[in-house]
Coordinates of C-alpha atoms in Angstrom, one line a residue:
M5 CA 0.0 0.0 0.0
D6 CA 1.7 3.3 -1.1
A7 CA 2.2 6.3 1.1
E8 CA -0.3 8.5 -0.7
F9 CA -3.1 5.9 -0.3
L10 CA -2.3 5.5 3.4
Q11 CA -2.4 9.3 3.9
D12 CA -5.8 9.5 2.2
M13 CA -7.2 6.7 4.3
L14 CA -5.8 8.0 7.6
P15 CA -8.9 10.1 8.6
E16 CA -11.3 7.2 8.0
Q17 CA -9.1 4.9 10.1
Q18 CA -9.0 7.4 12.9
A19 CA -12.8 7.7 12.8
G20 CA -13.1 3.9 13.0
E21 CA -10.8 3.7 16.0
N22 CA -12.8 6.4 17.8
S23 CA -16.0 4.5 17.1
V24 CA -14.6 1.3 18.6
T25 CA -13.3 3.1 21.7
G26 CA -16.8 4.7 22.1
A27 CA -18.5 1.3 21.8
K28 CA -16.3 -0.2 24.5
Q29 CA -17.0 2.7 26.8
I30 CA -20.8 2.3 26.2
Q31 CA -20.6 -1.5 26.7
G32 CA -18.8 -1.1 30.0
D33 CA -20.8 1.8 31.5
G34 CA -24.2 0.9 30.2
L35 CA -26.8 2.9 28.3
N36 CA -27.1 5.5 31.1
S37 CA -23.4 6.5 30.7
P38 CA -22.6 10.1 29.5
A39 CA -21.0 8.6 26.4
A40 CA -24.1 6.7 25.5
E41 CA -26.3 9.8 26.1
S42 CA -24.1 11.8 23.8
L43 CA -24.4 9.2 21.0
Q44 CA -28.2 8.9 21.4
P45 CA -30.2 11.3 19.0
N46 CA -33.0 13.5 20.2
A47 CA -36.5 12.3 19.7
D48 CA -37.1 14.8 16.9
Q49 CA -34.0 13.7 15.0
A50 CA -34.1 9.9 15.6
S51 CA -35.9 9.1 12.4
V52 CA -33.4 11.0 10.3
A53 CA -30.2 10.2 12.1
A54 CA -30.7 6.5 12.3
P55 CA -30.5 5.7 8.6
K56 CA -27.5 8.0 8.2
S57 CA -25.7 6.1 11.0
R58 CA -26.4 2.8 9.3
R59 CA -25.0 4.1 6.0
T60 CA -21.9 5.3 7.8
D61 CA -21.4 1.9 9.5
R62 CA -21.7 0.1 6.2
K63 CA -19.0 2.4 4.7
R64 CA -16.7 1.8 7.7
A65 CA -17.2 -2.0 7.4
R66 CA -16.4 -2.0 3.7
K67 CA -12.8 -3.2 3.0
V68 CA -10.9 -1.3 0.4
P69 CA -8.1 -3.3 -1.3
A70 CA -4.6 -1.9 -1.3
G71 CA -3.8 0.5 -4.2
V72 CA -7.5 1.1 -5.1
T73 CA -9.0 4.5 -4.7
T74 CA -12.7 4.6 -4.0
S75 CA -15.0 7.3 -5.3
A76 CA -15.4 8.6 -1.8
T77 CA -11.6 8.8 -1.3
A78 CA -11.3 10.6 -4.7
K79 CA -13.9 13.1 -3.6
N80 CA -12.1 13.7 -0.4
K81 CA -8.8 14.2 -2.2
K82 CA -10.4 16.8 -4.5
R83 CA -11.9 18.6 -1.4
V84 CA -8.6 18.8 0.4
G85 CA -7.3 22.4 0.6
Q86 CA -10.3 23.7 -1.4
P87 CA -12.5 26.3 0.4
K88 CA -16.3 26.2 0.2
N89 CA -18.1 28.1 -2.5
Q90 CA -15.1 27.7 -4.9
S91 CA -15.8 28.8 -8.4
V92 CA -15.4 26.5 -11.4
A93 CA -12.3 28.4 -12.7
Q94 CA -10.6 28.2 -9.3
K95 CA -11.3 24.4 -9.1
R96 CA -9.8 24.0 -12.6
A97 CA -6.8 26.1 -11.7
V98 CA -6.1 23.8 -8.6
Q99 CA -6.6 20.7 -10.7
N100 CA -4.2 22.0 -13.4
S101 CA -1.6 22.9 -10.9
A102 CA -1.8 19.4 -9.4
V103 CA -1.4 17.9 -12.9
T104 CA 1.6 20.2 -13.6
E105 CA 3.3 19.1 -10.4
K106 CA 2.9 15.4 -11.4
T107 CA 4.0 15.8 -15.0
A108 CA 6.8 18.3 -14.4
P109 CA 9.5 15.7 -13.6
T110 CA 8.6 13.7 -16.7
E111 CA 8.6 16.8 -18.9
E112 CA 12.0 17.8 -17.5
K113 CA 13.4 14.4 -18.2
K114 CA 12.2 14.7 -21.8
K115 CA 13.7 18.1 -22.2
R116 CA 17.1 16.9 -20.8
K117 CA 17.0 13.9 -23.2
K118 CA 16.1 16.2 -26.1
R119 CA 18.9 18.6 -25.3
K120 CA 21.4 15.7 -25.2
I121 CA 20.3 14.4 -28.5
K122 CA 20.4 17.9 -30.1
S123 CA 23.9 18.5 -28.7
D124 CA 25.2 15.3 -30.2
A125 CA 23.4 15.6 -33.5
E126 CA 24.4 19.2 -34.2
L127 CA 28.0 18.7 -33.2
V128 CA 29.1 19.1 -36.9
K129 CA 26.1 21.1 -38.1
D130 CA 26.7 23.9 -35.6
N131 CA 30.1 24.6 -37.2
G132 CA 28.7 25.6 -40.6
P133 CA 29.7 29.3 -40.2
R134 CA 33.2 28.1 -39.4
V135 CA 33.4 26.1 -42.6
R136 CA 32.2 29.2 -44.5
E137 CA 34.7 31.5 -42.8
L138 CA 37.6 29.2 -43.7
R139 CA 36.4 28.7 -47.3
L140 CA 36.2 32.5 -47.8
S141 CA 39.6 33.1 -46.2
L142 CA 41.1 30.9 -48.9
G143 CA 39.2 32.6 -51.7
L144 CA 37.3 29.3 -52.5
S145 CA 33.9 29.1 -54.0
Q146 CA 31.4 26.5 -52.7
A147 CA 31.9 24.6 -55.9
G148 CA 35.7 24.8 -55.5
L149 CA 35.5 23.4 -52.0
A150 CA 33.1 20.6 -53.0
D151 CA 35.1 19.5 -56.1
G152 CA 35.8 15.8 -55.9
I153 CA 34.4 15.6 -52.3
C154 CA 30.6 16.2 -52.5
T155 CA 28.1 18.3 -54.2
Q156 CA 28.0 22.1 -54.0
A157 CA 24.5 21.8 -52.5
T158 CA 26.0 19.8 -49.6
I159 CA 28.5 22.5 -48.8
S160 CA 25.7 25.1 -49.0
L161 CA 23.5 23.2 -46.6
V162 CA 26.4 22.7 -44.2
E163 CA 27.2 26.4 -44.1
K164 CA 23.5 27.2 -43.6
Q165 CA 23.5 24.6 -40.7
N166 CA 20.8 22.6 -42.5
K167 CA 22.8 19.4 -43.0
M168 CA 25.1 17.1 -41.1
P169 CA 27.6 15.5 -43.5
S170 CA 29.3 12.2 -42.9
M171 CA 32.6 12.1 -41.0
D172 CA 34.5 11.0 -44.2
T173 CA 33.2 14.1 -46.0
M174 CA 34.2 16.3 -43.1
I175 CA 37.7 14.9 -43.1
K176 CA 38.2 15.6 -46.8
V177 CA 36.7 19.1 -46.4
A178 CA 39.1 19.8 -43.5
E179 CA 42.1 18.7 -45.5
R180 CA 41.1 21.1 -48.3
L181 CA 40.7 23.9 -45.8
H182 CA 44.2 23.1 -44.4
E183 CA 42.6 22.5 -41.0
Q184 CA 42.3 19.5 -38.6
V185 CA 38.9 17.9 -38.7
S186 CA 38.7 18.4 -34.9
D187 CA 38.7 22.2 -35.6
L188 CA 35.6 21.8 -37.7
I189 CA 33.6 19.6 -35.3
M190 CA 34.7 21.3 -32.1
R191 CA 32.0 21.9 -29.5
Q192 CA 31.0 25.6 -29.3
D193 CA 31.0 25.6 -25.5
S194 CA 34.7 24.9 -25.3
Y195 CA 37.1 26.5 -22.9
A196 CA 38.6 29.1 -25.3
H197 CA 35.9 29.5 -27.9
S198 CA 33.4 31.7 -25.9
R199 CA 36.3 33.6 -24.3
L200 CA 37.9 34.6 -27.6
Q201 CA 34.5 35.6 -29.0
F202 CA 34.0 37.9 -26.0
I203 CA 37.5 39.4 -26.4
E204 CA 36.9 39.9 -30.2
D205 CA 33.7 41.8 -29.4
Q206 CA 35.7 43.9 -26.9
M207 CA 38.2 44.8 -29.6
H208 CA 35.4 45.7 -32.0
H209 CA 34.2 48.2 -29.4
Y210 CA 37.8 49.6 -29.0
K211 CA 38.1 48.3 -25.5
F212 CA 41.7 47.3 -26.1
K213 CA 42.9 47.4 -22.5
Q214 CA 40.0 45.2 -21.3
A215 CA 40.6 42.8 -24.3
F216 CA 44.3 42.5 -23.5
N217 CA 43.7 41.8 -19.8
A218 CA 41.1 39.2 -20.7
L219 CA 43.6 37.5 -23.1
L220 CA 46.1 37.2 -20.2
T221 CA 43.6 35.1 -18.3
I222 CA 43.5 32.4 -21.0
E223 CA 45.8 29.4 -20.4
E224 CA 47.2 28.5 -23.8
S225 CA 47.7 24.9 -22.8
R226 CA 44.0 24.5 -22.4
I227 CA 43.1 25.9 -25.9
E228 CA 41.5 22.9 -27.7
S229 CA 42.5 23.5 -31.4
N230 CA 45.1 25.0 -33.6
A231 CA 42.6 27.4 -35.1
L232 CA 41.8 28.9 -31.7
V233 CA 45.6 29.0 -30.9
R234 CA 46.1 31.0 -34.0
Q235 CA 43.2 33.3 -33.2
Y236 CA 44.6 33.8 -29.7
H237 CA 48.1 34.8 -30.9
S238 CA 46.8 36.9 -33.7
M239 CA 44.8 39.0 -31.2
M240 CA 47.8 39.2 -28.8
G241 CA 50.1 40.3 -31.7
A242 CA 47.7 43.0 -32.8
L243 CA 47.2 44.4 -29.3
E244 CA 51.0 44.3 -28.5
L245 CA 51.9 46.0 -31.7
L246 CA 49.2 48.6 -32.3
T247 CA 48.1 49.6 -28.7
R248 CA 51.2 48.8 -26.6
D249 CA 54.1 49.7 -29.0
N250 CA 55.8 46.4 -28.2
P251 CA 57.1 45.0 -31.5
V252 CA 59.2 42.3 -30.0
E253 CA 56.3 40.6 -28.2
A254 CA 54.0 41.3 -31.2
G255 CA 56.5 39.6 -33.6
G256 CA 56.7 36.5 -31.3
H257 CA 52.9 36.1 -31.4
F258 CA 52.6 36.6 -35.2
A259 CA 55.4 34.0 -35.6
R260 CA 53.4 31.5 -33.5
V261 CA 50.4 32.0 -35.8
L262 CA 52.6 31.0 -38.8
A263 CA 54.2 28.1 -36.9
T264 CA 50.8 26.5 -36.2
T265 CA 49.8 26.6 -39.9
K266 CA 50.5 24.1 -42.6
Q267 CA 53.0 25.3 -45.3
N268 CA 51.7 26.9 -48.5
T269 CA 48.4 27.7 -47.1
N270 CA 46.7 30.9 -48.5
A271 CA 44.5 31.6 -45.5
I272 CA 43.8 35.3 -45.1
A273 CA 44.6 35.0 -41.3
N274 CA 48.0 33.8 -42.3
V275 CA 48.6 36.7 -44.6
V276 CA 47.5 39.1 -41.8
A277 CA 50.1 37.4 -39.5
K278 CA 52.8 37.8 -42.1
L279 CA 52.1 41.5 -42.5
G280 CA 51.9 41.9 -38.7
L281 CA 55.3 40.3 -38.4
G282 CA 56.4 42.7 -41.2
L283 CA 55.2 45.7 -39.2
A284 CA 57.1 44.4 -36.1
Y285 CA 60.3 44.1 -38.1
A286 CA 59.7 47.6 -39.5
D287 CA 59.4 49.0 -36.0
L288 CA 62.7 47.3 -35.1
G289 CA 64.4 48.8 -38.2
K290 CA 64.7 45.5 -40.1
L291 CA 63.1 46.7 -43.3
E292 CA 64.6 44.0 -45.5
K293 CA 62.6 41.4 -43.7
T294 CA 59.5 43.5 -43.9
Q295 CA 60.1 43.7 -47.7
V296 CA 60.2 39.9 -48.0
L297 CA 57.0 39.4 -46.0
V298 CA 55.1 42.1 -48.0
K299 CA 56.2 40.4 -51.2
D300 CA 54.8 37.0 -50.0
A301 CA 51.5 38.6 -48.8
T302 CA 50.9 40.4 -52.1
K303 CA 51.5 37.2 -54.0
V304 CA 48.7 35.5 -52.1
L305 CA 46.4 38.5 -52.6
G306 CA 47.0 38.3 -56.3
G307 CA 45.3 34.8 -56.3
I308 CA 42.2 35.9 -54.4
D309 CA 39.2 37.6 -56.1
T310 CA 38.6 40.2 -53.4
N311 CA 35.6 41.6 -55.2
N312 CA 33.7 38.3 -54.8
A313 CA 35.2 37.0 -51.6
N314 CA 33.9 38.2 -48.3
L315 CA 37.1 38.7 -46.4
A316 CA 35.3 40.0 -43.2
D317 CA 37.4 41.7 -40.5
D318 CA 40.5 39.8 -41.5
G319 CA 40.4 41.4 -44.9
V320 CA 40.1 44.9 -43.4
A321 CA 43.1 44.2 -41.1
L322 CA 45.0 42.8 -44.0
Y323 CA 44.7 45.9 -46.2
W324 CA 45.3 48.2 -43.2
Y325 CA 48.5 46.3 -42.2
L326 CA 49.7 46.3 -45.8
T327 CA 49.1 50.1 -46.0
M328 CA 51.3 50.6 -43.0
C329 CA 54.0 48.3 -44.3
Y330 CA 54.1 50.3 -47.6
Q331 CA 54.3 53.5 -45.6
A332 CA 57.2 52.1 -43.5
L333 CA 59.0 51.1 -46.8
S334 CA 58.4 54.6 -48.2
E335 CA 56.2 53.2 -50.9
R336 CA 53.8 56.1 -50.5
A337 CA 51.8 55.8 -53.8
L338 CA 51.2 52.1 -53.1
A339 CA 50.2 53.0 -49.5
V340 CA 47.5 55.4 -50.7
E341 CA 46.2 52.9 -53.2
T342 CA 46.1 50.2 -50.6
S343 CA 44.3 52.4 -48.1
K344 CA 41.5 52.9 -50.6
Q345 CA 41.1 49.2 -50.8
A346 CA 41.0 49.0 -47.0
I347 CA 38.2 51.6 -46.9
T348 CA 36.3 49.7 -49.6
Q349 CA 36.6 46.4 -47.7
A350 CA 35.5 48.0 -44.4
L351 CA 32.4 49.6 -46.1
K352 CA 31.6 46.3 -47.8
N353 CA 31.5 44.6 -44.4
G354 CA 28.9 47.1 -43.2
N355 CA 30.6 48.0 -39.9
L356 CA 32.8 50.7 -38.6
Y357 CA 35.5 48.5 -37.1
L358 CA 39.0 49.9 -38.0
L359 CA 37.5 52.4 -40.5
D360 CA 38.6 55.4 -38.3
E361 CA 42.1 54.0 -38.0
I362 CA 42.3 53.4 -41.8
Y363 CA 41.2 57.0 -42.5
A364 CA 43.9 58.2 -40.1
T365 CA 46.5 56.1 -41.9
T366 CA 45.3 57.4 -45.3
A367 CA 45.7 61.0 -44.1
E368 CA 49.3 60.3 -43.1
C369 CA 50.0 58.7 -46.5
L370 CA 48.5 61.7 -48.4
E371 CA 50.5 64.1 -46.3
S372 CA 53.7 62.3 -47.1
L373 CA 53.1 62.6 -50.8
G374 CA 53.1 66.4 -50.5
G375 CA 51.3 68.9 -52.7
A376 CA 48.3 71.1 -52.0
R377 CA 45.8 68.7 -53.5
N378 CA 47.1 65.8 -51.3
R379 CA 47.1 68.0 -48.3
N380 CA 43.5 68.9 -48.8
K381 CA 42.6 65.2 -49.2
A382 CA 44.6 64.5 -46.0
I383 CA 42.6 67.1 -44.1
T384 CA 39.3 65.5 -45.3
A385 CA 40.6 62.0 -44.3
T386 CA 41.6 63.3 -40.9
Q387 CA 38.2 64.9 -40.3
R388 CA 36.5 61.6 -41.2
A389 CA 38.8 59.7 -38.9
L390 CA 38.1 62.0 -36.0
S391 CA 34.4 61.8 -36.5
L392 CA 34.4 58.0 -36.7
A393 CA 36.7 57.7 -33.7
R394 CA 34.3 59.8 -31.6
I395 CA 31.4 57.7 -32.8
V396 CA 33.0 54.3 -32.0
G397 CA 34.6 55.6 -28.8
N398 CA 38.3 55.2 -29.9
Q399 CA 39.5 57.8 -27.4
D400 CA 43.2 57.1 -28.0
L401 CA 42.8 58.0 -31.7
V402 CA 40.7 61.1 -30.8
N403 CA 43.5 62.4 -28.5
K404 CA 46.1 61.7 -31.1
L405 CA 44.3 63.5 -33.9
V406 CA 43.3 66.5 -31.7
A407 CA 46.9 66.9 -30.6
K408 CA 48.1 66.7 -34.2
S409 CA 45.5 69.3 -35.3
D410 CA 46.6 71.7 -32.5
E411 CA 50.3 71.3 -33.6
S412 CA 49.3 72.1 -37.2
V413 CA 47.5 75.2 -36.1
I414 CA 50.5 76.4 -34.1
V415 CA 52.8 75.8 -37.0
N416 CA 50.6 77.7 -39.4
C417 CA 50.3 80.6 -37.1
K418 CA 54.1 81.1 -36.8

């Protein structure tokens, strides 16, 4: 007999025990005892009370098998905790809450089971954007990536997260993308993935100090894949070089990016690392090494259709780095031309990230060319850089441009 049934039957059992005790008392003291007098009905009520007493005795005598709920018990259960004169809506609300309490554990189990199945089933499918990002970084079309492996439609469905391909297909796709298959099927809730995404967002909002401090909290030994290791060192290199003026540390990080990549890969992130390393060498005065790295980078760019390929933020950084490398090598005309490509790529992406920095670099390149026309263009570029820097909150650049403008006014007044 379960605990719920025992609890429901407890009032009836207590009533039965009280009736037996009363009967013994009556039997011992006789009909004239106080207990007997209290049980005897009045003369006016005798005809009504007697039949009711007989019905009650029959109910008490009836044996209820274990595990069976009688209609009387069910009614008692419904009445428990319900006040009199309860409306139909209130009764339904109480009944619904009781049903919810009973079914909640079952529904929770179903949800947990469903979540587990979804997590396993979408292990590959959730990385569709990663496949697309790597494909575009190599300048490959969907047909080019699928050639000899699967259909173009399969690649399209994978990137849209509508298809989970076989492991054999994923291995071949990973090889063509110059990546390990573990990088493509990596769980999105990994140790480093969410942290690096947060830090990247911080950088996009020009919170470079916070981003750098957050990177310092990541243990490189716990980063799960080469792709994330490269992303980590690429961020560290950019912050060390461009916000902390530390070319030695920056060069070390960019070198690590190149060391964790297969040879002869044309990934845009790799080209960015080469140019970042070139900038570090330029800051150290080793321009011959900068020249070699720039030559390698431009060779890769020549094989990529930048008009059709969405290079995303890496593409913007690439052209910006290349502009600064040309400026360091005194290739001023090439620097101006490359800065225009950087602006085009930034506008194509539809966001303002790095656009203020690019306009500021463009202004420097135009000023270095000399001539009244170039100086006017430089002033326009500086004004745009200052406006954008204020909009995005790049206070370091604002201070730099304002100080430079004040110096220019002082010089012109002399």
